[in-house]
Every structure is written in structure tokens, then in C-alpha cells.
PDB file of C-alpha atoms and ligand atoms in Angstrom:
ATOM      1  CA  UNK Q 537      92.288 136.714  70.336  1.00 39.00           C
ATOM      2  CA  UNK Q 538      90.115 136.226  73.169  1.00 40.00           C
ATOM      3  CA  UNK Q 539      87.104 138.538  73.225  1.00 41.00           C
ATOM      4  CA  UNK Q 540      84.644 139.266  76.131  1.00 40.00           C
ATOM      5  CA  UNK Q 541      82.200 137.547  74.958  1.00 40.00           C
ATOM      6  CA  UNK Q 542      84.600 133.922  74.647  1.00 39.00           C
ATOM      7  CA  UNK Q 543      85.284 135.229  78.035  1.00 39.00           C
ATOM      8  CA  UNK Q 544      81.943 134.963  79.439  1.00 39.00           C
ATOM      9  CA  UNK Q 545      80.979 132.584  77.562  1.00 38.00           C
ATOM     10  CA  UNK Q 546      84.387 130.379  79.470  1.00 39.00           C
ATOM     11  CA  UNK Q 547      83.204 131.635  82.205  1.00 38.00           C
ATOM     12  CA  UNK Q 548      79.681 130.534  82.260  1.00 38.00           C
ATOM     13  CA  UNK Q 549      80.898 127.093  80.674  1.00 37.00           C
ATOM     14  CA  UNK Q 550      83.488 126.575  83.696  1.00 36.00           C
ATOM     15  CA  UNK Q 551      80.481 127.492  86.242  1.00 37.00           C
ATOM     16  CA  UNK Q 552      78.140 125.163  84.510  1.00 35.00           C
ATOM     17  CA  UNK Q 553      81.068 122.023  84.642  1.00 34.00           C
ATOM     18  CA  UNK Q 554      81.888 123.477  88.570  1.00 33.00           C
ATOM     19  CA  UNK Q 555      77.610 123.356  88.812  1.00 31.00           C
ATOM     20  CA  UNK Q 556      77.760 119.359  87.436  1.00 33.00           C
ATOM     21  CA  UNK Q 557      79.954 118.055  89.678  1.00 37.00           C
ATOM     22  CA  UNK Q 558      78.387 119.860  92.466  1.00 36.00           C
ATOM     23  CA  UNK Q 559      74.702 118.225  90.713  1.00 35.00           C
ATOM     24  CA  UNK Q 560      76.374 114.151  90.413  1.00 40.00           C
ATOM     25  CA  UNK Q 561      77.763 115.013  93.547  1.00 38.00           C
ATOM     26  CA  UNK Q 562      74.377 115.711  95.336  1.00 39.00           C
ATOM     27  CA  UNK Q 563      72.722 112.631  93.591  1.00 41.00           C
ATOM     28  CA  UNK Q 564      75.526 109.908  94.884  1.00 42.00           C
ATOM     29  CA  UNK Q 565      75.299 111.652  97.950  1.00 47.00           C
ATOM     30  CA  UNK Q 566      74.376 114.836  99.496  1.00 47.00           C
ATOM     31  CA  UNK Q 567      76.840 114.976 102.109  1.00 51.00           C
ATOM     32  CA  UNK Q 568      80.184 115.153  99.476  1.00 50.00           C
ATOM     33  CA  UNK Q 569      78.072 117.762  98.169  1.00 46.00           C
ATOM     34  CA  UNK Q 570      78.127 119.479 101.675  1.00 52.00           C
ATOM     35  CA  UNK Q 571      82.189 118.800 101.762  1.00 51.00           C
ATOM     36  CA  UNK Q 572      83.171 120.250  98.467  1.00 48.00           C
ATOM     37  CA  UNK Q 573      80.342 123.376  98.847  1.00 49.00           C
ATOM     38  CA  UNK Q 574      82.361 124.554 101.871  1.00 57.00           C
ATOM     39  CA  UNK Q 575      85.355 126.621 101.657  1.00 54.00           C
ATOM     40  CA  UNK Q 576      87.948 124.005 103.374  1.00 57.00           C
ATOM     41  CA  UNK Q 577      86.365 120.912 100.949  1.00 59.00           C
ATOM     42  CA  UNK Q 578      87.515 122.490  97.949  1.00 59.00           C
ATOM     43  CA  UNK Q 579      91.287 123.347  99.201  1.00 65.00           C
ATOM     44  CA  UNK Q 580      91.242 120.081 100.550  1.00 65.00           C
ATOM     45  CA  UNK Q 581      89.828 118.771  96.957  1.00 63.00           C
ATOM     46  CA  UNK Q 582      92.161 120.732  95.160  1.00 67.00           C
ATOM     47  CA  UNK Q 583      95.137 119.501  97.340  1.00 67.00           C
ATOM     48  CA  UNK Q 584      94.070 115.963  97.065  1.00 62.00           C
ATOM     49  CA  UNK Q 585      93.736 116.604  92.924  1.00 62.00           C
ATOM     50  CA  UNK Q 586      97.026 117.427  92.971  1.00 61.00           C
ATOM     51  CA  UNK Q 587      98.803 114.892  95.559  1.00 61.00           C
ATOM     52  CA  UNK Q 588      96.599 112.230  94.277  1.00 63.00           C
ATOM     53  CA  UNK Q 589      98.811 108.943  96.161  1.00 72.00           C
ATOM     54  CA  UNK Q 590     102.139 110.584  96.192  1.00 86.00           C
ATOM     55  CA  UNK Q 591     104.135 110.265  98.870  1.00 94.00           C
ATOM     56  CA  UNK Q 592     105.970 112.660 100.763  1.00 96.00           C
ATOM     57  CA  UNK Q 593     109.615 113.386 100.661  1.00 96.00           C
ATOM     58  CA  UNK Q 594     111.637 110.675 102.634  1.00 98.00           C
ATOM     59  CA  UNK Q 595     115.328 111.342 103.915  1.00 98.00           C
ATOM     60  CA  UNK Q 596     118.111 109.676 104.915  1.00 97.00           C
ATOM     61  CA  UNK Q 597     120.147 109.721 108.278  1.00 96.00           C
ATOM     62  CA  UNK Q 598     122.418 112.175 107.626  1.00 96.00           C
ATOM     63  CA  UNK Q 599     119.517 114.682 107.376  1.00 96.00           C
ATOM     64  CA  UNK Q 600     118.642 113.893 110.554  1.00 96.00           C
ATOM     65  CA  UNK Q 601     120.843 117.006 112.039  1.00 87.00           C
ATOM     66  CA  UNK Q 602     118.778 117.908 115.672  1.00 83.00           C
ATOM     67  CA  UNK Q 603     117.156 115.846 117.854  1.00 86.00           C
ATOM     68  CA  UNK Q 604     112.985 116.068 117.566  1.00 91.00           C
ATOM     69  CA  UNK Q 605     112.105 119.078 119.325  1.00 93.00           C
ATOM     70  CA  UNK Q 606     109.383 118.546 121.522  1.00 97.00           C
ATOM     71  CA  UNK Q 607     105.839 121.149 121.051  1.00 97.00           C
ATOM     72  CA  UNK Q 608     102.820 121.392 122.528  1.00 98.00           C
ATOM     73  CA  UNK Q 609     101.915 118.429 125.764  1.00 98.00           C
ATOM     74  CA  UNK Q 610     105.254 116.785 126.292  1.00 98.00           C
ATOM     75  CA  UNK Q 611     104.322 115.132 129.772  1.00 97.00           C
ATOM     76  CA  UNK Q 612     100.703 114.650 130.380  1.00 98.00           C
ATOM     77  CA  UNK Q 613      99.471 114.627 134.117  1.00 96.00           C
ATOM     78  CA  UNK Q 614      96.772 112.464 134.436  1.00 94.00           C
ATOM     79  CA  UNK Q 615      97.189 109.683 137.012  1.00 93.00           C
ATOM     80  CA  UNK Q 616      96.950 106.811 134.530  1.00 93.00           C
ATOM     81  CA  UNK Q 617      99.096 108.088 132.090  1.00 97.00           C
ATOM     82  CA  UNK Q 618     101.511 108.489 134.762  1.00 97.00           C
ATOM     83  CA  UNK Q 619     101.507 105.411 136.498  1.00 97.00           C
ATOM     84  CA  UNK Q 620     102.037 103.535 133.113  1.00 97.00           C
ATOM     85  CA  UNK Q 621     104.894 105.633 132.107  1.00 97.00           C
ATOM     86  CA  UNK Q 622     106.352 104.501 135.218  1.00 96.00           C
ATOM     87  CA  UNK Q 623     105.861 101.056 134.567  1.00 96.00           C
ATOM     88  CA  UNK Q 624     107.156 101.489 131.356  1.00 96.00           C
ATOM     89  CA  UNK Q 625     103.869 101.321 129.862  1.00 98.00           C
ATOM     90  CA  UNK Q 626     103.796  97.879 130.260  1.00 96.00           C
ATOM     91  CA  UNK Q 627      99.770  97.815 131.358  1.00 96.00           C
ATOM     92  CA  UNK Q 628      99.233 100.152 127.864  1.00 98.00           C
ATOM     93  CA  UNK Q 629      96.768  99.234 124.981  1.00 98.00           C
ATOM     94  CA  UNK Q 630      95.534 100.890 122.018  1.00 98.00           C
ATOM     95  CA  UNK Q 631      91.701 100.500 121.827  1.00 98.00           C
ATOM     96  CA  UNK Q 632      90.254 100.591 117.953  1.00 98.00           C
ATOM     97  CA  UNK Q 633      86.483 100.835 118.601  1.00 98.00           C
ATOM     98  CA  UNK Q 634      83.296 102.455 116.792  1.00 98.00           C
ATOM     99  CA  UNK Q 635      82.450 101.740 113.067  1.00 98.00           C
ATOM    100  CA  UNK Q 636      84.315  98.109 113.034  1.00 98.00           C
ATOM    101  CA  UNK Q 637      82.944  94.797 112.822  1.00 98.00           C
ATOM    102  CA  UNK Q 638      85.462  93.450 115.384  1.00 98.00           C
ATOM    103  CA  UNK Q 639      86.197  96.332 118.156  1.00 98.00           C
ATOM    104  CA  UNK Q 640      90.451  95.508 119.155  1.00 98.00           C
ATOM    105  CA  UNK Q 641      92.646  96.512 122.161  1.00 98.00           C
ATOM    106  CA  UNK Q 642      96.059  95.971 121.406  1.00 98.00           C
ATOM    107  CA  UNK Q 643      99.609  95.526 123.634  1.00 98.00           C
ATOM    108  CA  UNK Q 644     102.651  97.873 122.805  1.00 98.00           C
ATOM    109  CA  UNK Q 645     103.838  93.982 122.584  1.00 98.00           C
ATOM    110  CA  UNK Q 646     102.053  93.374 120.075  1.00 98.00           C
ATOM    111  CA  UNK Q 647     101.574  96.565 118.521  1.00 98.00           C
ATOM    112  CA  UNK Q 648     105.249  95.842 117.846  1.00 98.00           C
ATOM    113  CA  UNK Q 649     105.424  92.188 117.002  1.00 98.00           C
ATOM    114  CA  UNK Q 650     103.173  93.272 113.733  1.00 98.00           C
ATOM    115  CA  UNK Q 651     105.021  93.720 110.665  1.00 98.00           C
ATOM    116  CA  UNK Q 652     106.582  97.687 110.706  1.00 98.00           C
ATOM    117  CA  UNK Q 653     107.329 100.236 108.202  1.00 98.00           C
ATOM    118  CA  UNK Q 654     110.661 102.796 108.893  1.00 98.00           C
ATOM    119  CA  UNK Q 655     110.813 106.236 107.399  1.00 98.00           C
ATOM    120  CA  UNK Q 656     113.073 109.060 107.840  1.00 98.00           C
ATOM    121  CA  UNK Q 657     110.547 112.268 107.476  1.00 98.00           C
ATOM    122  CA  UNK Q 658     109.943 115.837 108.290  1.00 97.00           C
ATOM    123  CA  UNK Q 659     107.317 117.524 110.814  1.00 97.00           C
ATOM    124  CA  UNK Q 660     106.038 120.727 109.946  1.00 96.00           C
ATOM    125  CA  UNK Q 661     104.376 122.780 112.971  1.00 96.00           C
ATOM    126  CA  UNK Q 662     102.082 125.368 111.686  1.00 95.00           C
ATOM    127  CA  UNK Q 663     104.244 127.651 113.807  1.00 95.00           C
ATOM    128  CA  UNK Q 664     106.935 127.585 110.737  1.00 94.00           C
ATOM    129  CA  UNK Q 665     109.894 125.338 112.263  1.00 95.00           C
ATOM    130  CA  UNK Q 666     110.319 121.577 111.053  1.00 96.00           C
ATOM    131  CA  UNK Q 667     112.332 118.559 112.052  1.00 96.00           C
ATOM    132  CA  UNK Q 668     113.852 115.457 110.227  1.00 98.00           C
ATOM    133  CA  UNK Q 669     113.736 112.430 112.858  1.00 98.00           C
ATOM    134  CA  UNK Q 670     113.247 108.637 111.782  1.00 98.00           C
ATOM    135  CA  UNK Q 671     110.305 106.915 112.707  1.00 98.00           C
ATOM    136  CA  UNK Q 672     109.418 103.369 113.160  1.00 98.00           C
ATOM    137  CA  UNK Q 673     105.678 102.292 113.714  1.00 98.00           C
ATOM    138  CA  UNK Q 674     102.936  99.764 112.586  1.00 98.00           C
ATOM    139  CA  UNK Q 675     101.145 101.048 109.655  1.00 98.00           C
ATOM    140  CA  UNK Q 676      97.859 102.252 110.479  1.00 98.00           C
ATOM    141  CA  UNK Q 677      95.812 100.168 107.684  1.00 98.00           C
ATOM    142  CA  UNK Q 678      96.942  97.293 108.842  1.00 98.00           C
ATOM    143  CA  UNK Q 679      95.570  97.984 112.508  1.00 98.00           C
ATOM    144  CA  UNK Q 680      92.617  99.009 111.374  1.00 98.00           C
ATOM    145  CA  UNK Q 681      91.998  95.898 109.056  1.00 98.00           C
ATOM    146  CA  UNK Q 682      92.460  93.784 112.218  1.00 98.00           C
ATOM    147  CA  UNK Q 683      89.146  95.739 113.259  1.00 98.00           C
ATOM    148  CA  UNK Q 684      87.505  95.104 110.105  1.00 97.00           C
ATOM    149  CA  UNK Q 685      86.131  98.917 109.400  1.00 97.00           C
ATOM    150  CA  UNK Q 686      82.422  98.763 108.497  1.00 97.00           C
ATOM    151  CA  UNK Q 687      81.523 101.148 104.740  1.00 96.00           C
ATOM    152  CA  UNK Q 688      79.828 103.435 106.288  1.00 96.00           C
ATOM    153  CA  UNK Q 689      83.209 104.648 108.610  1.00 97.00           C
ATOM    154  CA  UNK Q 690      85.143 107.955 107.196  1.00 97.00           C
ATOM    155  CA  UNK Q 691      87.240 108.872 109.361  1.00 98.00           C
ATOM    156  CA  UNK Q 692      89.527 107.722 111.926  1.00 98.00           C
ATOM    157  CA  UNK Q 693      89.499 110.041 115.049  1.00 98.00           C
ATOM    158  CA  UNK Q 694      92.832 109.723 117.521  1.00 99.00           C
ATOM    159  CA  UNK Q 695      91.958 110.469 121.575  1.00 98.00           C
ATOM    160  CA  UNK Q 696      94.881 111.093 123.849  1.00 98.00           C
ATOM    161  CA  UNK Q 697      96.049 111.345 127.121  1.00 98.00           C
ATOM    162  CA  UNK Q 698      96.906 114.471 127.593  1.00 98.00           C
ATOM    163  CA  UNK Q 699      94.651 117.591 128.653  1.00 97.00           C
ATOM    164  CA  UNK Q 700      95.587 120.553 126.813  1.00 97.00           C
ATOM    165  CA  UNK Q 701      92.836 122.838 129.077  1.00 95.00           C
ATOM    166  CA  UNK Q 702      89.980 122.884 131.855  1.00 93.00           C
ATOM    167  CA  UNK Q 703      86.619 123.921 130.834  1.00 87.00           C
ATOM    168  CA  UNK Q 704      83.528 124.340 132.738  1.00 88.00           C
ATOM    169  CA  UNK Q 705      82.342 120.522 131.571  1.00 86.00           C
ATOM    170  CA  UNK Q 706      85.512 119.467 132.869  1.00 92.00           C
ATOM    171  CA  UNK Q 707      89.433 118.951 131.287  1.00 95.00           C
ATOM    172  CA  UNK Q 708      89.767 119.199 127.037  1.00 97.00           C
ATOM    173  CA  UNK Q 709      91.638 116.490 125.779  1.00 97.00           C
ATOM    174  CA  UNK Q 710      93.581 116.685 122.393  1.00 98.00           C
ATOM    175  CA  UNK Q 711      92.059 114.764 119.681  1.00 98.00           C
ATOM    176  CA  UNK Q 712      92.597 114.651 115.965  1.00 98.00           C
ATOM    177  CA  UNK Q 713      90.992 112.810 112.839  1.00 98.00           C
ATOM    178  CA  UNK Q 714      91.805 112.009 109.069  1.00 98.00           C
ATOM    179  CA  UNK Q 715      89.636 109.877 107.089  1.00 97.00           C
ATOM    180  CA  UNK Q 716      90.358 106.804 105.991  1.00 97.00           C
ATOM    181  CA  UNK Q 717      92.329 107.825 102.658  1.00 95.00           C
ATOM    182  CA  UNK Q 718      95.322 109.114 104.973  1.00 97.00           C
ATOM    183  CA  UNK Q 719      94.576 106.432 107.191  1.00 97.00           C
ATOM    184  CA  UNK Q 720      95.880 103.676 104.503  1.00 97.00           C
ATOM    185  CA  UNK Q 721      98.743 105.760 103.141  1.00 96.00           C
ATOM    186  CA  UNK Q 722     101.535 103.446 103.343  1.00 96.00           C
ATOM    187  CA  UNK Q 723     103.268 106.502 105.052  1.00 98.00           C
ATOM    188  CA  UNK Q 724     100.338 106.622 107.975  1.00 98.00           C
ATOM    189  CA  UNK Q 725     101.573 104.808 110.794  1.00 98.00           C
ATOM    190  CA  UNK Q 726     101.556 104.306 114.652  1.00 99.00           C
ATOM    191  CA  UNK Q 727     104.994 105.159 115.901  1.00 98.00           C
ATOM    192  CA  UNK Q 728     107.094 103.526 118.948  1.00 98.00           C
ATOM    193  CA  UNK Q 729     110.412 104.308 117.930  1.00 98.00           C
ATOM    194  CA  UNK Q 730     111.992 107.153 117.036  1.00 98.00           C
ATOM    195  CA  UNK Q 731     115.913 107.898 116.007  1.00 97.00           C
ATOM    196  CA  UNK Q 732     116.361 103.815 116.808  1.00 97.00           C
ATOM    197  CA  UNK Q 733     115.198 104.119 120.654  1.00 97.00           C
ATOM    198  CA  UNK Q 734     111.611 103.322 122.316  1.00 97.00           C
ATOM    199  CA  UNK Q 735     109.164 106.781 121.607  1.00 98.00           C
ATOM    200  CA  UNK Q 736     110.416 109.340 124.615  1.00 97.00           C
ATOM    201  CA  UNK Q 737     107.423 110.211 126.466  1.00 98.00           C
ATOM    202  CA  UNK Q 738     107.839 114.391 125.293  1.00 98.00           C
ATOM    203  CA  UNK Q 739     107.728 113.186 121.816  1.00 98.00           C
ATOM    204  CA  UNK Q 740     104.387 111.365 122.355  1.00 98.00           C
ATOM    205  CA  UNK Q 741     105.122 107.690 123.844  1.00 98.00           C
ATOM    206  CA  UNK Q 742     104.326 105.025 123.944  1.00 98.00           C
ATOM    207  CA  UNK Q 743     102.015 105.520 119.979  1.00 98.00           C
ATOM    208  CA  UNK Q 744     101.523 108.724 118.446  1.00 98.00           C
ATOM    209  CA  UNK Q 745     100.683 108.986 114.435  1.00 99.00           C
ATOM    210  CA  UNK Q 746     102.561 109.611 111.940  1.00 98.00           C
ATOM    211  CA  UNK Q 747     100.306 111.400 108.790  1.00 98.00           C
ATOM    212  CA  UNK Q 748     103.143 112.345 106.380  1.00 97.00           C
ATOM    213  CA  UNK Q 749     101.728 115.137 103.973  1.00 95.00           C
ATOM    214  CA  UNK Q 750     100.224 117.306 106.693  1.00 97.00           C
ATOM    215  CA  UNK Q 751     101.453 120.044 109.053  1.00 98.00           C
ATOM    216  CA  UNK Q 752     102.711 118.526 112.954  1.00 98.00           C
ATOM    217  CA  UNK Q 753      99.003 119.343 114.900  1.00 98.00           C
ATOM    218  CA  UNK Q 754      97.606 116.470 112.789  1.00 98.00           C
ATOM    219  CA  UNK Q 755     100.101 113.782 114.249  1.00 98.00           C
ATOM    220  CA  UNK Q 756      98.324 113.398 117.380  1.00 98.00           C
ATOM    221  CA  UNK Q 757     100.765 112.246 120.517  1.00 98.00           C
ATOM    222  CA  UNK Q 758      99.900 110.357 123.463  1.00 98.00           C
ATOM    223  CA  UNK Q 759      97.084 107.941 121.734  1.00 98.00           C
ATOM    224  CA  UNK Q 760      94.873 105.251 123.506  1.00 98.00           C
ATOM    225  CA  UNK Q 761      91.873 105.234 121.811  1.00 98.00           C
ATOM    226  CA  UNK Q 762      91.053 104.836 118.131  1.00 99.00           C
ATOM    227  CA  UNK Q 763      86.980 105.373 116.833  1.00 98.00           C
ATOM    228  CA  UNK Q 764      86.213 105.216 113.452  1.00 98.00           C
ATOM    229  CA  UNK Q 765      82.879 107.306 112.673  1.00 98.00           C
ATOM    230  CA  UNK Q 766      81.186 108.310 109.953  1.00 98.00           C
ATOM    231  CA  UNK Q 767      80.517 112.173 111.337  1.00 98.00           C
ATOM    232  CA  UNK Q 768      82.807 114.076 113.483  1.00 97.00           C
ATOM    233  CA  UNK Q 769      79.682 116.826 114.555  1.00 97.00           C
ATOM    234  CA  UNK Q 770      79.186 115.184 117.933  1.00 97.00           C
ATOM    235  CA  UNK Q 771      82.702 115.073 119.517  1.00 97.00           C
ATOM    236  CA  UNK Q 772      84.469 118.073 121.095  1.00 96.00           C
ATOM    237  CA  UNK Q 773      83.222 121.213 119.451  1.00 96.00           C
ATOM    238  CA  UNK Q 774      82.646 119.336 116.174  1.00 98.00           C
ATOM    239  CA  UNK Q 775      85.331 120.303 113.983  1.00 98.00           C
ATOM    240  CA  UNK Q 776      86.757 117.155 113.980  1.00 98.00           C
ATOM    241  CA  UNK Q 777      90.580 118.533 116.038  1.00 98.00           C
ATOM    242  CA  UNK Q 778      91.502 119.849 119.491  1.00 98.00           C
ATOM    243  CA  UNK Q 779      93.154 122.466 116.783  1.00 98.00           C
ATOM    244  CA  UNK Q 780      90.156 122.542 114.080  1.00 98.00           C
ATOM    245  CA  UNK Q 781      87.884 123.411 116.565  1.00 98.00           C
ATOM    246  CA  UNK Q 782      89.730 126.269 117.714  1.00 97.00           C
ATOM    247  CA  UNK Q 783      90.193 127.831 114.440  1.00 97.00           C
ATOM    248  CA  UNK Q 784      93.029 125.809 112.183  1.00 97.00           C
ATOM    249  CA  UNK Q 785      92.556 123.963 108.950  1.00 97.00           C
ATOM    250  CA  UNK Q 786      91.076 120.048 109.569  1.00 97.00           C
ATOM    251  CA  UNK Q 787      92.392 119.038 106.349  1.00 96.00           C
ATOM    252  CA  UNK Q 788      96.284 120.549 106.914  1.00 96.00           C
ATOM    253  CA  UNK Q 789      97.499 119.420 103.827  1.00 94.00           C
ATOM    254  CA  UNK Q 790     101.860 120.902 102.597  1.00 91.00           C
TER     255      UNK Q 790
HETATM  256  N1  MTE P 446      98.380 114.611 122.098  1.00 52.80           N
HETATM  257  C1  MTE P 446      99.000 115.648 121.515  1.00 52.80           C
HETATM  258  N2  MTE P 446      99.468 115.505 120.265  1.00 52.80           N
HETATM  259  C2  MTE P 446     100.118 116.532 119.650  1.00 52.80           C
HETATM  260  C3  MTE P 446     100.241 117.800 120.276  1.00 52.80           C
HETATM  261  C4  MTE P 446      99.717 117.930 121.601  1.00 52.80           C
HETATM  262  O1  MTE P 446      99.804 119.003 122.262  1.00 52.80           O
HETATM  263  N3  MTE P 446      99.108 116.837 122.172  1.00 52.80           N
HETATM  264  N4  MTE P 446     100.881 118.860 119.622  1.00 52.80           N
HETATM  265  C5  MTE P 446     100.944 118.741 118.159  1.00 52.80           C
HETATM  266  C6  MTE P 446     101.832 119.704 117.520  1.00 52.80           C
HETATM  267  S1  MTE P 446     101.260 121.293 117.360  1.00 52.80           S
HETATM  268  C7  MTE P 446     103.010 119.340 116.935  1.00 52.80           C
HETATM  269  S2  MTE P 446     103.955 120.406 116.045  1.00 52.80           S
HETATM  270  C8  MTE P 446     103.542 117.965 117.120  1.00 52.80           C
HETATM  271  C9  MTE P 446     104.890 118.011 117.782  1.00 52.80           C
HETATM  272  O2  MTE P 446     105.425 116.717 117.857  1.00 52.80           O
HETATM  273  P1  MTE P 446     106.769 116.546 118.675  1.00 52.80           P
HETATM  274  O3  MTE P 446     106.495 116.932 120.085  1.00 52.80           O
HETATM  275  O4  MTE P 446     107.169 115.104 118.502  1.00 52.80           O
HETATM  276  O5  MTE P 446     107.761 117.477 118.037  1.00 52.80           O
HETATM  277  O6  MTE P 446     102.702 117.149 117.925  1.00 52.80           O
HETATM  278  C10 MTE P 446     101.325 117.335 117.710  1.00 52.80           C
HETATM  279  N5  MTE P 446     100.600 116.331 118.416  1.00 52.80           N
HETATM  280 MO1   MO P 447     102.544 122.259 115.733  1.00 52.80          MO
END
């Protein structure tokens, strides 16, 4: 039977293995330690222990029972966006830029002449409704191989069109980030098409991300830029997400 004492004595043994991973941590590097000391790096180290690669849950078409309800920008206002939309975003290119060795702007042309991946999958907003749609994109890994990322890059932040505010240093854009383990999920991808037709423009056209296992804010709409960093401290209010930095989860793991 268990006893205090084995008690403590579990105790103190579980705080001394917690205390060496935190120790080898700090000696490979102190910044992990920094990660898995704070209160989100150990739910997000806990959810990764226990997702480790899997994938999430894929449907088929007949699951696919509403079309993809459109939340947060669905038609951004700035004049560029605009004028492309109108032109069927013919003049559009995704820019991959930062920590590579070979910075890449990219044609929805040939964005969609690479090789694609097709999944039928659900979004989850945070708000508690979901959606099954099917999605058809490049896969994000093999974009960002084309830009050769450099070691020291860990994560992969998304910047988009649309403003979602006006501050007093001018308009907020949305922005998100993952690091570079989502980023080469097979799952992670750059979407065009979704339900078999060209991306509508409410549901993020012409490229928005798909990032499988986490809640909708993460799959950022409307994307033109791509910059792989190594910190996320300098850009908006540091948080690393238009949404992080005003409060939500960065790592929004279901
Ligand atoms: N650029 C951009 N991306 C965004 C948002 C946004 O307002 N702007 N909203 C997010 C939220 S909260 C959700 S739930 C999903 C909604 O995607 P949908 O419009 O295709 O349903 O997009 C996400 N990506
Ligand atoms: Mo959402």
C-alpha cells in the first residue's frame, strides 16, 4: 500500500526527473529551456508527446454536408488586394523570404503546376462550430525546400492581406506562425482549391494554409508573404499571432 512517505518520496523523484530535463534542456540550449519553463511550452509539449506524427482525421465527400462558412476577414480592402482579385489574381505571388538560403516569389501558376496533396478535413474555430470542406494545395515543405531554410529558422510566420484593425502606428494586419514541425506535416499545405473550384476570395483566396491538428485562427487566409525566423519577439506585439497576441493559445493544438 502506498504510504506518505513512498508518496513524497514519488513526488520528489518525479520533480527531480521534471528538474533533469529542464537541466539537459538548458545545456543544449537555453532557449527550449525558456519554451518548456512557460506555461503554454509544456501544454504544447504534452500535446506534441501525445500526437507525436499522427495525422488528423481525414473524411470523405459525403461528409462534406455545408458549404465552408466563411469567419473572421472574408473580403479585405486594401487597394492591391483588390485590384488583383479583379484580375483574377493573375499579377499574385507568394514571397518566401527571411532565414533561407535562396529567398522565392512564386506564381499561383506555378504554385499550382507543383506536385499537390488533396484532403477532405475539418476546421475548428475556437468559437465552437466546425466545417468539413476538401482542400487542395501545395504542401508547404515542399515550398519551403525550394527556399532552402537555413538551421537556425523555427518557425514559419504567414502575413496577409487583410487588416483586421487601425492602430495609432497605422492598420494591424493578421499574421500567424507554426514552426517548422507543422510546417512539414504532410497535412500542412497552401490551399487554392476548395470543394473542386479555385479558393473563393471569403474563404481566403487565392493561398491560405491549411495546419490540420489545430483550431481555424491558425490557418491564416489571404497570404503573400512567407518569413522564416528564428524569434517571433520583434513582429506585431510578439506573441507570434494577430490572435496570440491578443490573448489566445500560439500553439492551438485539438
Ligand atoms: N487572414 C486571415 N486569416 C484568417 C482569419 C482572418 O480573419 N484573417 N480568421 C481565422 C479564423 S478565426 C478562422 S475560424 C478561419 C476561418 O476560415 P474560413 O473563413 O475559410 O471558414 O480563418 C482563419 N484565418
Ligand atoms: Mo476561428
Amino acid at each position: 500500500m502506498l504510504d506518505r512517505r513512498t508518496l513524497l518520496l514519488g513526488g520528489a523523484a518525479l520533480a527531480l526527473s521534471g528538474c533533469k530535463i529542464f537541466d539537459s534542456a538548458t545545456e543544449r540550449d537555453s532557449r527550449l529551456r525558456a519554451v518548456f519553463a512557460s506555461q503554454e511550452g509544456l501544454t504544447k509539449f504534452a500535446q506534441r508527446a501525445m500526437i507525436g506524427d499522427r495525422l488528423a482525421p481525414e473524411f470523405t465527400e459525403a461528409d462534406i454536408r455545408q458549404g465552408m462558412r466563411p469567419n473572421g476577414s472574408v473580403d479585405p480592402a486594401s487597394a492591391d488586394y483588390r485590384r488583383m482579385a479583379n484580375t483574377g489574381f493573375a499579377d499574385y505571388r507568394l514571397t518566401v523570404t527571411g532565414m533561407v538560403e535562396t529567398p522565392v516569389s512564386l506564381s499561383l501558376a506555378e504554385l499550382t503546376a507543383m506536385p499537390s496533396r488533396t484532403q477532405i478535413t475539418r476546421l475548428d474555430c475556437v468559437e465552437g462550430w466546425s466545417c468539413i470542406a476538401k482542400w487542395r494545395g501545395v504542401p508547404l515543405g515542399s515550398v519551403l525546400t525550394l527556399a532552402k531554410p537555413k538551421l537556425t529558422a523555427r518557425y514559419a510566420v504567414f502575413h496577409c492581406f487583410d487588416a483586421r484593425e487601425r492602430s495609432l502606428s497605422g492598420e494591424v494586419f493578421y499574421y500567424e506562425s507554426i514552426d517548422l514541425i507543422d510546417a512539414y506535416h504532410p497535412q500542412t499545405i497552401l490551399a487554392y482549391a476548395m470543394n473542386g473550384a479555385p479558393l473563393p476570395v471569403a474563404n481566403g483566396a487565392p493561398l491560405r494554409l491549411r495546419v490540420e491538428r489545430q483550431l481555424g485562427y491558425k490557418m491564416a487566409k489571404y497570404v503573400h508573404t512567407i518569413d522564416l525566423v528564428e524569434s517571433f519577439a520583434d513582429i506585431g506585439l510578439g506573441k507570434g499571432s494577430y490572435w496570440a497576441d491578443r490573448g489566445y493559445e500560439w500553439y492551438a493544438g485539438i
